CSV table of C-alpha atoms in Angstrom, one decimal:
chain,number,residue,atom,x,y,z
J,19,MET,CA,-16.3,59.6,-69.5
J,20,TRP,CA,-17.5,59.4,-73.1
J,21,SER,CA,-19.3,62.6,-73.9
J,22,ARG,CA,-21.5,63.6,-76.8
J,23,ARG,CA,-18.8,65.9,-77.9
J,24,ASP,CA,-16.3,63.0,-78.1
J,25,HIS,CA,-18.9,61.0,-80.1
J,26,ARG,CA,-19.3,63.8,-82.5
J,27,ARG,CA,-15.6,64.3,-82.8
J,28,LEU,CA,-15.2,60.6,-83.7
J,29,THR,CA,-18.0,60.3,-86.2
J,30,LYS,CA,-17.3,63.5,-88.1
J,31,THR,CA,-17.7,62.3,-91.6
J,32,ASP,CA,-20.3,64.9,-91.8
J,33,ILE,CA,-20.0,67.3,-94.7
J,34,ARG,CA,-20.1,70.4,-92.5
J,35,ARG,CA,-16.8,69.4,-90.9
J,36,GLN,CA,-15.1,68.9,-94.2
J,37,THR,CA,-12.2,71.2,-94.8
J,38,ASN,CA,-10.1,69.6,-97.5
J,39,VAL,CA,-6.7,71.2,-97.3
J,40,MET,CA,-4.9,69.6,-100.2
J,41,HIS,CA,-6.7,71.0,-103.1
J,42,ILE,CA,-7.3,74.1,-105.1
J,43,SER,CA,-10.8,75.5,-105.5
J,44,GLU,CA,-12.4,76.3,-108.8
J,45,GLY,CA,-12.0,79.7,-110.4
J,46,ILE,CA,-8.6,80.5,-109.0
J,47,LEU,CA,-6.1,79.2,-111.5
J,48,SER,CA,-5.3,80.5,-114.9
J,49,GLY,CA,-5.9,78.7,-118.2
J,50,PRO,CA,-2.3,77.6,-118.9
J,51,VAL,CA,-2.0,76.2,-115.3
J,52,LEU,CA,-5.3,74.3,-115.6
J,53,ALA,CA,-4.3,73.0,-119.0
J,54,SER,CA,-0.8,71.8,-118.0
J,55,GLY,CA,-2.3,70.2,-114.9
J,56,MET,CA,-4.8,68.3,-117.1
J,57,VAL,CA,-2.2,67.2,-119.6
J,58,LEU,CA,0.2,65.9,-116.9
J,59,ALA,CA,-2.6,64.2,-114.9
J,60,ALA,CA,-3.8,62.5,-118.1
J,61,ALA,CA,-0.3,61.3,-118.9
J,62,GLY,CA,0.1,59.9,-115.3
J,63,THR,CA,-3.4,58.3,-115.4
J,64,ALA,CA,-2.6,56.7,-118.8
J,65,ILE,CA,0.6,55.1,-117.3
J,66,GLY,CA,-1.3,54.1,-114.2
J,67,LEU,CA,-4.1,52.4,-116.3
J,68,LYS,CA,-1.6,50.7,-118.4
J,69,LYS,CA,-0.1,49.1,-115.3
J,70,LEU,CA,-3.5,48.1,-114.0
J,71,ASP,CA,-4.7,45.0,-115.8
J,72,TYR,CA,-8.3,43.9,-115.2
J,73,ASP,CA,-7.2,41.5,-112.5
J,74,ARG,CA,-5.9,44.4,-110.4
J,75,MET,CA,-8.9,46.6,-111.2
J,76,ALA,CA,-11.1,45.4,-108.3
J,77,ARG,CA,-8.2,45.9,-106.0
J,78,ALA,CA,-7.5,49.4,-107.3
J,79,GLY,CA,-11.2,50.4,-107.0
J,80,MET,CA,-11.4,49.0,-103.5
J,81,LEU,CA,-8.3,50.8,-102.4
J,82,SER,CA,-9.5,53.9,-104.0
J,83,ALA,CA,-12.7,53.6,-102.0
J,84,ALA,CA,-10.7,53.0,-98.8
J,85,PHE,CA,-8.6,56.0,-99.6
J,86,PHE,CA,-11.8,58.1,-100.0
J,87,VAL,CA,-13.2,56.9,-96.7
J,88,ALA,CA,-9.9,57.2,-94.8
J,89,SER,CA,-9.4,60.7,-96.0
J,90,LEU,CA,-12.6,61.6,-94.1
J,91,ILE,CA,-10.9,60.8,-90.8
J,92,HIS,CA,-10.2,63.9,-88.7
J,93,VAL,CA,-7.2,63.6,-86.4
J,94,PRO,CA,-6.9,66.0,-83.5
J,95,ILE,CA,-3.8,68.1,-83.3
J,96,PHE,CA,-4.0,70.8,-80.7
J,97,PRO,CA,-5.9,73.2,-80.9
J,98,SER,CA,-7.7,72.1,-84.0
J,99,ASN,CA,-7.8,69.0,-86.1
J,100,VAL,CA,-6.6,68.0,-89.6
J,101,HIS,CA,-7.9,65.4,-91.8
J,102,LEU,CA,-5.8,62.7,-93.3
J,103,ILE,CA,-4.6,62.8,-96.9
J,104,LEU,CA,-2.8,59.5,-97.1
J,105,ASN,CA,-1.5,60.0,-100.6
J,106,GLY,CA,1.9,58.5,-99.4
J,107,ILE,CA,0.3,55.2,-98.4
J,108,VAL,CA,-1.8,55.1,-101.6
J,109,GLY,CA,1.5,55.6,-103.5
J,110,LEU,CA,3.1,52.7,-101.6
J,111,LEU,CA,0.1,50.4,-102.2
J,112,LEU,CA,-0.6,51.2,-105.8
J,113,GLY,CA,2.5,52.8,-107.4
J,114,TRP,CA,1.6,54.5,-110.7
J,115,GLY,CA,-2.0,53.2,-110.1
J,116,ALA,CA,-2.2,56.0,-107.6
J,117,PHE,CA,-3.0,58.4,-110.5
J,118,PRO,CA,-6.3,56.7,-111.6
J,119,ALA,CA,-7.2,55.8,-108.0
J,120,ILE,CA,-6.9,59.4,-106.8
J,121,LEU,CA,-8.6,60.8,-110.0
J,122,VAL,CA,-11.6,58.6,-109.3
J,123,ALA,CA,-11.6,59.5,-105.6
J,124,LEU,CA,-11.6,63.1,-106.6
J,125,ILE,CA,-14.5,62.6,-109.0
J,126,LEU,CA,-16.5,61.0,-106.1
J,127,GLN,CA,-15.5,63.9,-103.9
J,128,ALA,CA,-16.7,66.4,-106.5
J,129,VAL,CA,-20.0,64.6,-106.9
J,130,PHE,CA,-20.7,64.0,-103.2
J,131,PHE,CA,-19.3,67.1,-101.6
J,132,GLN,CA,-18.6,69.4,-104.5
J,133,TYR,CA,-15.0,69.9,-103.6
J,134,GLY,CA,-13.3,70.9,-106.7
J,135,GLY,CA,-15.0,70.2,-110.0
J,136,ILE,CA,-14.4,69.7,-113.6
J,137,THR,CA,-11.8,72.4,-114.4
J,138,THR,CA,-9.5,71.7,-111.5
J,139,LEU,CA,-9.8,67.9,-111.7
J,140,GLY,CA,-6.5,67.6,-113.5
J,141,VAL,CA,-4.5,69.9,-111.3
J,142,ASN,CA,-5.9,68.4,-108.1
J,143,THR,CA,-5.2,64.9,-109.3
J,144,LEU,CA,-1.6,65.9,-110.1
J,145,ILE,CA,-1.2,67.6,-106.7
J,146,MET,CA,-2.0,64.4,-104.8
J,147,ALA,CA,-0.9,61.7,-107.2
J,148,LEU,CA,2.5,62.9,-108.4
J,149,PRO,CA,3.9,63.1,-104.8
J,150,ALA,CA,2.4,59.7,-104.2
J,151,VAL,CA,4.4,58.2,-107.1
J,152,ILE,CA,7.5,60.1,-106.2
J,153,SER,CA,7.5,58.9,-102.6
J,154,TYR,CA,6.8,55.4,-103.8
J,155,GLY,CA,9.8,55.5,-106.1
J,156,LEU,CA,12.0,56.9,-103.3
J,157,PHE,CA,10.9,54.9,-100.3
J,158,GLY,CA,9.2,51.8,-101.7
J,159,ARG,CA,12.2,49.6,-101.4
J,160,LEU,CA,13.4,51.0,-98.0
J,161,ILE,CA,10.4,49.9,-96.0
J,162,HIS,CA,11.6,46.3,-95.9
J,163,LYS,CA,15.0,47.1,-94.3
J,164,ARG,CA,15.7,47.1,-90.6
J,165,PRO,CA,12.9,48.5,-88.4
J,166,THR,CA,14.6,51.9,-87.8
J,167,ILE,CA,15.3,52.5,-91.4
J,168,ALA,CA,11.9,51.2,-92.4
J,169,SER,CA,10.0,53.4,-90.0
J,170,THR,CA,12.1,56.5,-90.9
J,171,ALA,CA,11.4,55.8,-94.6
J,172,ALA,CA,7.7,55.4,-94.0
J,173,PHE,CA,7.6,58.6,-92.0
J,174,ALA,CA,9.5,60.4,-94.8
J,175,CYS,CA,7.2,58.8,-97.4
J,176,GLY,CA,4.1,60.1,-95.7
J,177,SER,CA,5.3,63.6,-94.9
J,178,LEU,CA,7.2,64.1,-98.2
J,179,ALA,CA,4.0,63.3,-100.1
J,180,VAL,CA,2.2,66.0,-98.2
J,181,LEU,CA,5.0,68.5,-98.5
J,182,LEU,CA,5.4,68.0,-102.3
J,183,GLY,CA,1.6,68.4,-102.7
J,184,ALA,CA,1.6,71.6,-100.7
J,185,LEU,CA,4.6,72.9,-102.7
J,186,MET,CA,2.8,72.1,-106.0
J,187,ILE,CA,-0.3,74.0,-104.8
J,188,GLY,CA,2.0,76.9,-104.1
J,189,LEU,CA,3.6,76.6,-107.5
J,190,ALA,CA,0.3,76.4,-109.3
J,191,LEU,CA,-0.8,79.6,-107.5
J,192,MET,CA,2.5,81.4,-108.3
J,193,PHE,CA,2.3,80.4,-112.0
J,194,THR,CA,-1.2,81.8,-112.1
J,195,GLU,CA,-0.3,85.2,-110.5
J,196,GLU,CA,2.9,86.3,-109.0
J,197,ASN,CA,1.1,88.3,-106.4
J,198,PHE,CA,-0.2,85.1,-104.9
J,199,TRP,CA,3.1,84.7,-103.1
J,200,HIS,CA,1.6,85.4,-99.7
J,201,VAL,CA,-1.3,83.0,-100.2
J,202,SER,CA,1.1,80.3,-101.4
J,203,ALA,CA,3.3,80.8,-98.3
J,204,ILE,CA,0.3,80.5,-96.0
J,205,VAL,CA,-0.9,77.3,-97.8
J,206,VAL,CA,2.5,75.7,-97.5
J,207,ALA,CA,2.8,76.7,-93.8
J,208,ALA,CA,-0.6,75.4,-93.1
J,209,HIS,CA,0.5,72.0,-94.2
J,210,ILE,CA,3.3,71.6,-91.7
J,211,PRO,CA,1.2,70.1,-89.0
J,212,VAL,CA,-0.5,67.9,-91.5
J,213,MET,CA,2.9,66.7,-92.7
J,214,ILE,CA,3.9,65.7,-89.1
J,215,VAL,CA,0.6,63.8,-88.5
J,216,GLU,CA,0.8,62.1,-91.9
J,217,GLY,CA,4.3,61.0,-91.3
J,218,ILE,CA,3.5,59.5,-87.9
J,219,VAL,CA,0.3,57.8,-89.2
J,220,THR,CA,2.1,56.5,-92.3
J,221,ALA,CA,5.0,55.1,-90.3
J,222,ILE,CA,2.6,53.3,-87.9
J,223,CYS,CA,0.3,52.1,-90.7
J,224,VAL,CA,3.2,50.7,-92.7
J,225,ALA,CA,4.5,48.8,-89.6
J,226,PHE,CA,1.0,47.5,-89.1
J,227,LEU,CA,0.7,46.4,-92.8
J,228,LYS,CA,4.1,44.7,-92.5
J,229,LYS,CA,2.8,42.6,-89.7
J,230,VAL,CA,-0.7,41.9,-90.9
J,231,GLN,CA,-0.5,41.8,-94.7
J,232,PRO,CA,3.1,42.2,-96.0
J,233,THR,CA,2.1,41.2,-99.5
J,234,MET,CA,0.3,44.4,-99.9
J,235,LEU,CA,3.5,46.4,-99.7
J,236,PRO,CA,5.8,46.9,-102.7
J,237,GLY,CA,8.9,44.7,-103.0
J,238,SER,CA,7.6,41.9,-100.9
J,239,ALA,CA,8.5,38.3,-101.6
J,240,ARG,CA,5.2,37.2,-102.9
J,241,PRO,CA,3.5,38.8,-105.9
J,242,GLN,CA,1.1,41.6,-104.9
J,243,THR,CA,-1.9,40.4,-106.7
J,244,LEU,CA,-3.9,37.2,-106.1
V,10,MET,CA,-22.8,59.6,-93.9
V,11,ILE,CA,-21.9,59.8,-97.6
V,12,ASN,CA,-25.0,60.5,-99.7
V,13,GLU,CA,-26.1,62.2,-102.9
V,14,PRO,CA,-28.7,64.7,-101.9
V,15,PHE,CA,-29.3,66.2,-105.3
V,16,ALA,CA,-29.5,63.1,-107.4
V,17,ALA,CA,-33.2,62.3,-106.9
V,18,GLY,CA,-35.6,64.7,-108.3
V,19,ASN,CA,-37.9,65.4,-111.2
V,20,SER,CA,-37.2,68.5,-113.1
V,21,LEU,CA,-36.3,69.6,-116.6
V,22,ILE,CA,-32.7,69.2,-115.8
V,23,HIS,CA,-33.0,65.9,-113.9
V,24,ASN,CA,-34.7,64.6,-117.1
V,25,LEU,CA,-32.2,66.0,-119.5
V,26,ASP,CA,-30.0,63.5,-121.3
V,27,PRO,CA,-26.9,62.9,-119.0
V,28,ARG,CA,-24.5,63.0,-121.9
V,29,ILE,CA,-25.7,66.4,-122.8
V,30,ARG,CA,-25.5,67.5,-119.2
V,31,VAL,CA,-21.9,66.3,-118.8
V,32,GLY,CA,-20.9,68.0,-122.1
V,33,LEU,CA,-22.5,71.3,-121.4
V,34,ALA,CA,-21.2,71.4,-117.8
V,35,SER,CA,-17.6,70.9,-119.0
V,36,VAL,CA,-17.8,73.6,-121.6
V,37,TYR,CA,-19.7,76.0,-119.3
V,38,CYS,CA,-17.3,75.5,-116.4
V,39,PHE,CA,-14.3,76.1,-118.5
V,40,VAL,CA,-15.8,79.2,-120.1
V,41,ILE,CA,-16.3,80.7,-116.6
V,42,ALA,CA,-12.9,79.6,-115.3
V,43,LEU,CA,-11.2,81.3,-118.2
V,44,ALA,CA,-13.3,84.5,-118.2
V,45,LYS,CA,-11.5,87.7,-117.2
V,46,HIS,CA,-14.2,90.3,-117.0
V,47,THR,CA,-16.5,91.0,-114.1
V,48,PRO,CA,-19.8,91.6,-116.2
V,49,VAL,CA,-19.3,88.1,-117.7
V,50,LEU,CA,-18.9,86.6,-114.2
V,51,LEU,CA,-22.0,88.4,-113.0
V,52,ALA,CA,-24.0,87.0,-116.0
V,53,ALA,CA,-22.6,83.6,-115.3
V,54,ILE,CA,-23.8,83.7,-111.6
V,55,VAL,CA,-27.2,84.6,-112.9
V,56,ILE,CA,-27.2,81.7,-115.4
V,57,SER,CA,-26.0,79.3,-112.7
V,58,LEU,CA,-28.6,80.4,-110.2
V,59,SER,CA,-31.4,80.0,-112.8
V,60,LEU,CA,-30.1,76.5,-113.6
V,61,ILE,CA,-30.3,75.7,-109.8
V,62,PHE,CA,-33.7,77.3,-109.7
V,63,ILE,CA,-34.9,75.0,-112.5
V,64,THR,CA,-33.6,71.9,-110.7
V,65,ARG,CA,-35.7,72.7,-107.6
V,66,VAL,CA,-33.2,71.0,-105.2
V,67,ASN,CA,-33.1,71.7,-101.5
V,68,PRO,CA,-31.7,75.2,-101.1
V,69,ARG,CA,-30.4,74.4,-97.6
V,70,GLU,CA,-28.2,71.7,-98.9
V,71,ILE,CA,-26.8,74.0,-101.5
V,72,ALA,CA,-26.3,76.8,-98.9
V,73,ARG,CA,-24.3,74.3,-96.8
V,74,ARG,CA,-22.0,73.5,-99.6
V,75,LEU,CA,-21.6,77.1,-100.7
V,76,VAL,CA,-20.6,78.0,-97.1
V,77,ILE,CA,-17.8,75.4,-97.1
V,78,VAL,CA,-16.3,76.5,-100.4
V,79,ASN,CA,-16.5,80.1,-99.5
V,80,VAL,CA,-14.5,79.5,-96.3
V,81,LEU,CA,-11.6,78.7,-98.5
V,82,ILE,CA,-12.3,81.8,-100.6
V,83,PHE,CA,-12.3,83.8,-97.4
V,84,LEU,CA,-8.6,83.2,-97.0
V,85,LEU,CA,-8.1,85.0,-100.3
V,86,TRP,CA,-10.2,87.9,-99.1
V,87,ALA,CA,-8.0,88.1,-95.9
V,88,VAL,CA,-4.8,88.1,-97.8
V,89,LEU,CA,-5.1,89.5,-101.3
V,90,PRO,CA,-6.4,93.0,-100.6
V,91,LEU,CA,-3.6,93.5,-98.0
V,92,THR,CA,-0.7,92.1,-100.1
V,93,TYR,CA,-1.5,92.7,-103.7
V,94,GLY,CA,0.2,96.1,-104.0
V,95,ASP,CA,-0.6,99.4,-105.6
V,96,PRO,CA,-2.8,101.2,-106.5
V,97,ALA,CA,-4.4,101.4,-103.1
V,98,LEU,CA,-8.2,101.6,-102.7
V,99,PHE,CA,-7.7,103.5,-99.4
V,100,ARG,CA,-5.0,103.7,-96.8
V,101,ALA,CA,-5.2,103.6,-93.0
V,102,GLY,CA,-1.9,104.1,-91.3
V,103,PRO,CA,0.5,101.3,-92.4
V,104,PHE,CA,-2.4,99.3,-94.0
V,105,SER,CA,-3.6,99.9,-97.5
V,106,ILE,CA,-6.3,98.0,-99.3
V,107,SER,CA,-5.2,97.2,-102.8
V,108,GLY,CA,-7.6,98.0,-105.6
V,109,PRO,CA,-6.6,95.2,-108.0
V,110,GLY,CA,-6.3,92.7,-105.1
V,111,THR,CA,-9.9,93.4,-104.0
V,112,LYS,CA,-11.1,93.1,-107.6
V,113,LEU,CA,-9.3,89.8,-108.0
V,114,ALA,CA,-10.7,88.4,-104.8
V,115,ALA,CA,-14.2,89.4,-105.9
V,116,GLN,CA,-13.7,87.9,-109.3
V,117,ILE,CA,-12.5,84.6,-107.9
V,118,THR,CA,-15.5,84.5,-105.5
V,119,LEU,CA,-17.9,85.0,-108.4
V,120,LYS,CA,-16.1,82.4,-110.6
V,121,CYS,CA,-15.9,79.8,-107.9
V,122,ASN,CA,-19.6,80.1,-106.9
V,123,ALA,CA,-20.8,80.2,-110.5
V,124,ILE,CA,-18.9,77.0,-111.3
V,125,LEU,CA,-20.0,75.3,-108.1
V,126,LEU,CA,-23.7,76.1,-108.7
V,127,ALA,CA,-23.5,75.0,-112.3
V,128,PHE,CA,-21.8,71.8,-111.3
V,129,ILE,CA,-24.5,71.1,-108.7
V,130,ALA,CA,-27.3,71.8,-111.2
V,131,LEU,CA,-25.9,69.8,-114.1
V,132,ILE,CA,-23.7,67.0,-112.6
V,133,ALA,CA,-24.7,66.4,-109.0
V,134,THR,CA,-28.3,66.0,-110.1
V,135,MET,CA,-27.5,62.5,-111.6
V,136,PRO,CA,-26.7,59.4,-109.7
V,137,LEU,CA,-23.0,58.5,-110.0
V,138,VAL,CA,-23.9,55.3,-111.9
V,139,THR,CA,-25.6,57.3,-114.5
V,140,LEU,CA,-22.6,59.6,-114.7
V,141,GLY,CA,-20.3,56.6,-115.2
V,142,HIS,CA,-22.4,55.3,-118.1
V,143,ALA,CA,-22.7,58.8,-119.6
V,144,LEU,CA,-18.9,59.2,-119.4
V,145,ASN,CA,-18.6,55.8,-121.1
V,146,ARG,CA,-20.8,56.9,-124.0
V,147,LEU,CA,-18.7,60.1,-124.2
V,148,ARG,CA,-15.6,57.9,-125.0
V,149,VAL,CA,-13.9,58.3,-121.6
V,150,PRO,CA,-11.6,55.2,-121.4
V,151,ALA,CA,-13.5,52.2,-120.2
V,152,LYS,CA,-11.0,51.4,-117.5
V,153,ILE,CA,-11.5,54.8,-115.8
V,154,VAL,CA,-15.3,54.3,-115.9
V,155,LEU,CA,-14.9,50.8,-114.5
V,156,LEU,CA,-12.7,52.0,-111.7
V,157,LEU,CA,-15.2,54.8,-111.0
V,158,LEU,CA,-18.1,52.4,-110.8
V,159,MET,CA,-16.2,49.9,-108.7
V,160,THR,CA,-15.1,52.6,-106.3
V,161,TYR,CA,-18.6,54.0,-106.0
V,162,ARG,CA,-20.0,50.5,-105.4
V,163,TYR,CA,-17.7,49.9,-102.5
V,164,VAL,CA,-17.3,53.3,-101.0
V,165,PHE,CA,-20.5,52.7,-98.9
V,166,VAL,CA,-19.4,49.3,-97.8
V,167,ILE,CA,-16.0,50.5,-96.7
V,168,GLU,CA,-17.6,53.5,-94.9
V,169,GLN,CA,-19.7,51.0,-92.9
V,170,GLU,CA,-16.5,49.1,-92.1
V,171,TYR,CA,-14.9,52.3,-91.0
V,172,HIS,CA,-17.8,53.0,-88.6
V,173,ARG,CA,-17.6,49.4,-87.3
V,174,LEU,CA,-13.9,49.9,-86.5
V,175,LEU,CA,-14.8,53.2,-84.8
V,176,ARG,CA,-17.5,51.6,-82.7
V,177,ALA,CA,-15.1,48.9,-81.7
V,178,ALA,CA,-12.6,51.6,-80.6
V,179,ARG,CA,-15.3,53.5,-78.8
V,180,ILE,CA,-16.5,50.6,-76.7
V,181,ARG,CA,-12.9,50.1,-75.6
V,182,GLY,CA,-13.0,53.7,-74.3
V,183,PHE,CA,-11.0,55.4,-77.1
V,184,ARG,CA,-11.1,59.2,-76.9
V,185,PRO,CA,-9.2,61.2,-79.6
V,186,GLY,CA,-6.7,63.7,-78.4
V,187,THR,CA,-3.3,65.1,-79.4
V,188,ASN,CA,-1.2,62.2,-78.4
V,189,LEU,CA,0.7,59.2,-79.9
V,190,HIS,CA,-2.0,56.8,-78.7
V,191,THR,CA,-4.6,58.6,-80.8
V,192,TYR,CA,-2.4,58.6,-83.9
V,193,LYS,CA,-1.6,54.9,-83.4
V,194,THR,CA,-5.3,54.1,-83.2
V,195,TYR,CA,-6.1,56.0,-86.3
V,196,ALA,CA,-3.2,54.5,-88.1
V,197,TYR,CA,-4.4,51.0,-87.2
V,198,VAL,CA,-7.9,51.9,-88.3
V,199,VAL,CA,-6.5,53.2,-91.7
V,200,GLY,CA,-4.3,50.1,-92.0
V,201,MET,CA,-7.2,47.8,-91.2
V,202,LEU,CA,-9.4,49.6,-93.8
V,203,PHE,CA,-6.8,48.9,-96.4
V,204,VAL,CA,-6.3,45.3,-95.4
V,205,ARG,CA,-10.0,44.6,-95.4
V,206,ALA,CA,-10.4,46.4,-98.7
V,207,ALA,CA,-7.7,44.3,-100.3
V,208,ALA,CA,-9.2,41.1,-99.0
V,209,ARG,CA,-12.6,42.0,-100.2
V,210,ALA,CA,-11.2,43.0,-103.6
V,211,GLU,CA,-9.7,39.6,-104.0
V,212,ARG,CA,-13.0,37.9,-103.2
V,213,VAL,CA,-14.9,40.3,-105.5
V,214,ASN,CA,-12.4,39.7,-108.3
V,215,GLN,CA,-12.7,35.9,-108.0
V,216,ALA,CA,-16.5,36.2,-108.0
V,217,MET,CA,-16.5,38.5,-111.0
V,218,ARG,CA,-14.2,36.1,-112.9
V,219,CYS,CA,-16.4,33.2,-112.1
V,220,ARG,CA,-19.3,35.0,-113.7
V,221,GLY,CA,-17.2,35.7,-116.9
V,222,PHE,CA,-16.3,39.3,-116.3
V,223,ASN,CA,-14.5,40.6,-119.3
V,224,GLY,CA,-13.8,44.2,-118.3
V,225,LYS,CA,-17.1,45.8,-119.2
V,226,PHE,CA,-20.1,46.8,-117.2
V,227,TYR,CA,-23.3,46.4,-119.2
V,228,THR,CA,-26.2,48.7,-118.6
V,229,LEU,CA,-29.8,48.3,-119.5
V,230,GLN,CA,-30.3,52.0,-119.2
V,231,GLN,CA,-30.7,53.6,-122.6
V,232,PHE,CA,-29.9,57.2,-123.1
V,233,GLU,CA,-32.4,58.9,-125.3
V,234,THR,CA,-32.3,62.4,-126.6
V,235,VAL,CA,-35.9,63.6,-127.0
V,236,ARG,CA,-37.1,66.9,-128.3
V,237,HIS,CA,-37.2,68.8,-125.0
V,238,ASP,CA,-33.6,67.8,-124.4
V,239,TRP,CA,-32.6,69.5,-127.7
V,240,ILE,CA,-34.6,72.6,-126.8
V,241,LEU,CA,-33.0,72.9,-123.3
V,242,ALA,CA,-29.5,72.1,-124.6
V,243,THR,CA,-29.9,74.8,-127.3
V,244,ILE,CA,-31.0,77.3,-124.7
V,245,ILE,CA,-28.0,76.6,-122.5
V,246,THR,CA,-25.6,76.6,-125.4
V,247,ALA,CA,-27.0,79.9,-126.5
V,248,MET,CA,-26.3,81.3,-123.0
V,249,ILE,CA,-22.7,80.0,-123.2
V,250,ILE,CA,-22.3,81.6,-126.6
V,251,CYS,CA,-23.6,84.9,-125.1
V,252,LEU,CA,-21.1,84.7,-122.3
V,253,LEU,CA,-18.3,84.1,-124.9
V,254,PHE,CA,-19.5,87.1,-126.9
V,255,LEU,CA,-19.7,89.3,-123.8
V,256,GLU,CA,-16.1,88.3,-122.9
V,257,TRP,CA,-14.9,88.9,-126.4
V,258,SER,CA,-16.6,92.3,-126.6
V,259,HIS,CA,-14.9,93.4,-123.4
V,260,ARG,CA,-11.6,92.3,-124.6
V,261,ALA,CA,-11.8,94.3,-127.8
């Protein structure tokens, strides 16, 4: 039957249980890496903001909030649990708008939970948003094909977004200090279970959205807004 | 639940002009992040701790946050001393503890904690709405600020929706485990969150347009810089300059 432990497991948005995998803490990276992260994130955000007119602003803000909340969900994977990142889905839903949406979600995360902060904001935005945009570009059109192709594409979209993010963390560490090689390898390896879970969740979630609200997905017949 | 435990309070720092706080915090965090010498980092920890002391926020909340961040740092302690290479601090059989590796791990720990404490003291002590308006005054693009405020406004609503979905799953006897059923349930929860968020966004957008929304949030809150703001700002700036000087003198 339902035990207290199950209840706790299900309602774990509590800060103590937060172990955000996909980000780099403050104080690790070198100046040049921080600076290039910031420049690239600013460029991506500028493109994203240009594509978001004021009519789509409410939608982007709301999806950003949903992304923030959904990323608090812990999904069990034996023997531990991972928490969802969902940058693949955010990429699908917002395209380049993923940059400002993720930037804003990270600012909220910094203020609420103190994950990351001012100096790593650029790098961390880039780590999540660039893979989102890339997987949107690669798989955005495939998800309306036959169900087998569509679900494979959605799986690939979700797991590639995580893989690319993990590789970018690894690269950022390596550019900072060549001796970070082992740490980078551990970080990338730690993301493999996350990749699988994200792929499955993304595939099912995209199938769900296709049934329930197909206009939310890119390349659908009707325009996405209003 | 999501909350802002440090935002309420009445201290010198809570009353400091938010624009000054954001500006000082940015400069200070970058100075620490780019510092390379241990004495500078030790001084930074002392400064950050004294800022926290001035804010008089709940030390237990701070300790909780420090613990989480330092769990990540712990990974570096586990790996760097063993893999960083020569010269070794000491050897035991096949294992050797690398001197530079240990030093680097210690420096990162200091940096990370100093930045975190400063961030809590200067930024987390203001409500997010105030932060948004302060960013607006500091010429951050209006669209980002708007997006930030919209997200903040609805993050709590959507969190409630998430808990509603979870309750619904619970009364149907859902128990999470490592199986496809669990992943399916969570994927539907996530999907439903996005669907409801999009529907709500449409309603909100229509309502805002009805009321003549033109892309700007107006605030009645006026930021004023009074004399004690200038005094505190000068003191913190002086400390930052001291840090820079310390860093520069070690480099020479």
